[in-house]
Amino acid sequence: MSKLSIDQMKGFYSGEYSLDDAIKEFVRSKLSYRYLVVADDPTARALEQYGLEIAKGQRTELLNWV
């Protein structure tokens, strides 16, 4: 929100501009992801947990730790 222009803020307030659109644009322009096809759900969950364990302590406080 801190990087929004005054006009964007006014647009959010009036309903002319959607925060969803701004988030979608941010995700598409600034973030990336990769995926891996695995055989089953337990394997996928084990790999996810392994990745989260590696990421701990590496300035990853914004990760979803569910």
PDB file of C-alpha atoms in Angstrom:
ATOM      1  CA  MET A   1       0.000   0.000   0.000  1.00  0.00           C
ATOM      2  CA  SER A   2       2.851   2.386   0.675  1.00  0.00           C
ATOM      3  CA  LYS A   3       3.793   2.436  -3.014  1.00  0.00           C
ATOM      4  CA  LEU A   4       0.332   3.385  -4.262  1.00  0.00           C
ATOM      5  CA  SER A   5      -0.206   6.768  -5.842  1.00  0.00           C
ATOM      6  CA  ILE A   6      -2.754   9.225  -4.497  1.00  0.00           C
ATOM      7  CA  ASP A   7      -4.932   8.551  -7.550  1.00  0.00           C
ATOM      8  CA  GLN A   8      -4.814   4.793  -6.908  1.00  0.00           C
ATOM      9  CA  MET A   9      -5.791   5.290  -3.268  1.00  0.00           C
ATOM     10  CA  LYS A  10      -8.691   7.497  -4.314  1.00  0.00           C
ATOM     11  CA  GLY A  11      -9.716   4.870  -6.846  1.00  0.00           C
ATOM     12  CA  PHE A  12      -9.738   2.159  -4.173  1.00  0.00           C
ATOM     13  CA  TYR A  13     -11.823   4.340  -1.901  1.00  0.00           C
ATOM     14  CA  SER A  14     -14.353   5.174  -4.613  1.00  0.00           C
ATOM     15  CA  GLY A  15     -14.501   1.613  -5.908  1.00  0.00           C
ATOM     16  CA  GLU A  16     -13.190   2.550  -9.354  1.00  0.00           C
ATOM     17  CA  TYR A  17     -10.007   0.565  -8.842  1.00  0.00           C
ATOM     18  CA  SER A  18      -9.737  -2.951  -7.430  1.00  0.00           C
ATOM     19  CA  LEU A  19      -7.054  -3.964  -4.987  1.00  0.00           C
ATOM     20  CA  ASP A  20      -7.397  -7.445  -6.491  1.00  0.00           C
ATOM     21  CA  ASP A  21      -6.178  -6.061  -9.812  1.00  0.00           C
ATOM     22  CA  ALA A  22      -3.188  -4.412  -8.138  1.00  0.00           C
ATOM     23  CA  ILE A  23      -2.284  -7.626  -6.315  1.00  0.00           C
ATOM     24  CA  LYS A  24      -2.635  -9.682  -9.499  1.00  0.00           C
ATOM     25  CA  GLU A  25      -0.334  -7.289 -11.364  1.00  0.00           C
ATOM     26  CA  PHE A  26       2.231  -7.371  -8.524  1.00  0.00           C
ATOM     27  CA  VAL A  27       2.237 -11.184  -8.420  1.00  0.00           C
ATOM     28  CA  ARG A  28       2.588 -11.489 -12.185  1.00  0.00           C
ATOM     29  CA  SER A  29       5.340  -8.878 -12.488  1.00  0.00           C
ATOM     30  CA  LYS A  30       7.397  -9.489  -9.323  1.00  0.00           C
ATOM     31  CA  LEU A  31       6.971 -13.138  -8.275  1.00  0.00           C
ATOM     32  CA  SER A  32       7.599 -16.508  -9.844  1.00  0.00           C
ATOM     33  CA  TYR A  33       7.112 -20.130  -8.946  1.00  0.00           C
ATOM     34  CA  ARG A  34       8.032 -23.606 -10.026  1.00  0.00           C
ATOM     35  CA  TYR A  35       6.261 -26.861  -9.527  1.00  0.00           C
ATOM     36  CA  LEU A  36       7.132 -30.523  -9.478  1.00  0.00           C
ATOM     37  CA  VAL A  37       4.749 -33.351 -10.319  1.00  0.00           C
ATOM     38  CA  VAL A  38       5.007 -36.155  -7.744  1.00  0.00           C
ATOM     39  CA  ALA A  39       3.362 -39.543  -7.427  1.00  0.00           C
ATOM     40  CA  ASP A  40       1.064 -38.872  -4.472  1.00  0.00           C
ATOM     41  CA  ASP A  41      -0.108 -36.512  -1.747  1.00  0.00           C
ATOM     42  CA  PRO A  42       2.195 -37.823   1.036  1.00  0.00           C
ATOM     43  CA  THR A  43       5.234 -37.206  -1.169  1.00  0.00           C
ATOM     44  CA  ALA A  44       4.049 -33.686  -1.999  1.00  0.00           C
ATOM     45  CA  ARG A  45       3.463 -32.870   1.665  1.00  0.00           C
ATOM     46  CA  ALA A  46       6.849 -34.285   2.702  1.00  0.00           C
ATOM     47  CA  LEU A  47       8.615 -32.168   0.058  1.00  0.00           C
ATOM     48  CA  GLU A  48       6.682 -29.084   1.134  1.00  0.00           C
ATOM     49  CA  GLN A  49       7.670 -29.635   4.762  1.00  0.00           C
ATOM     50  CA  TYR A  50      11.291 -30.181   3.747  1.00  0.00           C
ATOM     51  CA  GLY A  51      11.303 -26.900   1.824  1.00  0.00           C
ATOM     52  CA  LEU A  52       9.763 -25.021   4.734  1.00  0.00           C
ATOM     53  CA  GLU A  53      12.361 -26.419   7.123  1.00  0.00           C
ATOM     54  CA  ILE A  54      15.158 -25.263   4.819  1.00  0.00           C
ATOM     55  CA  ALA A  55      13.583 -21.804   4.539  1.00  0.00           C
ATOM     56  CA  LYS A  56      13.288 -21.216   8.293  1.00  0.00           C
ATOM     57  CA  GLY A  57      15.640 -18.530   9.501  1.00  0.00           C
ATOM     58  CA  GLN A  58      16.353 -17.210   6.015  1.00  0.00           C
ATOM     59  CA  ARG A  59      14.176 -14.067   6.164  1.00  0.00           C
ATOM     60  CA  THR A  60      11.103 -15.997   5.115  1.00  0.00           C
ATOM     61  CA  GLU A  61       8.693 -14.553   7.639  1.00  0.00           C
ATOM     62  CA  LEU A  62       6.152 -13.945   4.861  1.00  0.00           C
ATOM     63  CA  LEU A  63       5.826 -17.637   3.984  1.00  0.00           C
ATOM     64  CA  ASN A  64       2.511 -19.322   4.709  1.00  0.00           C
ATOM     65  CA  TRP A  65       3.429 -21.686   7.560  1.00  0.00           C
ATOM     66  CA  VAL A  66       0.117 -23.604   7.581  1.00  0.00           C
TER      67      VAL A  66
END
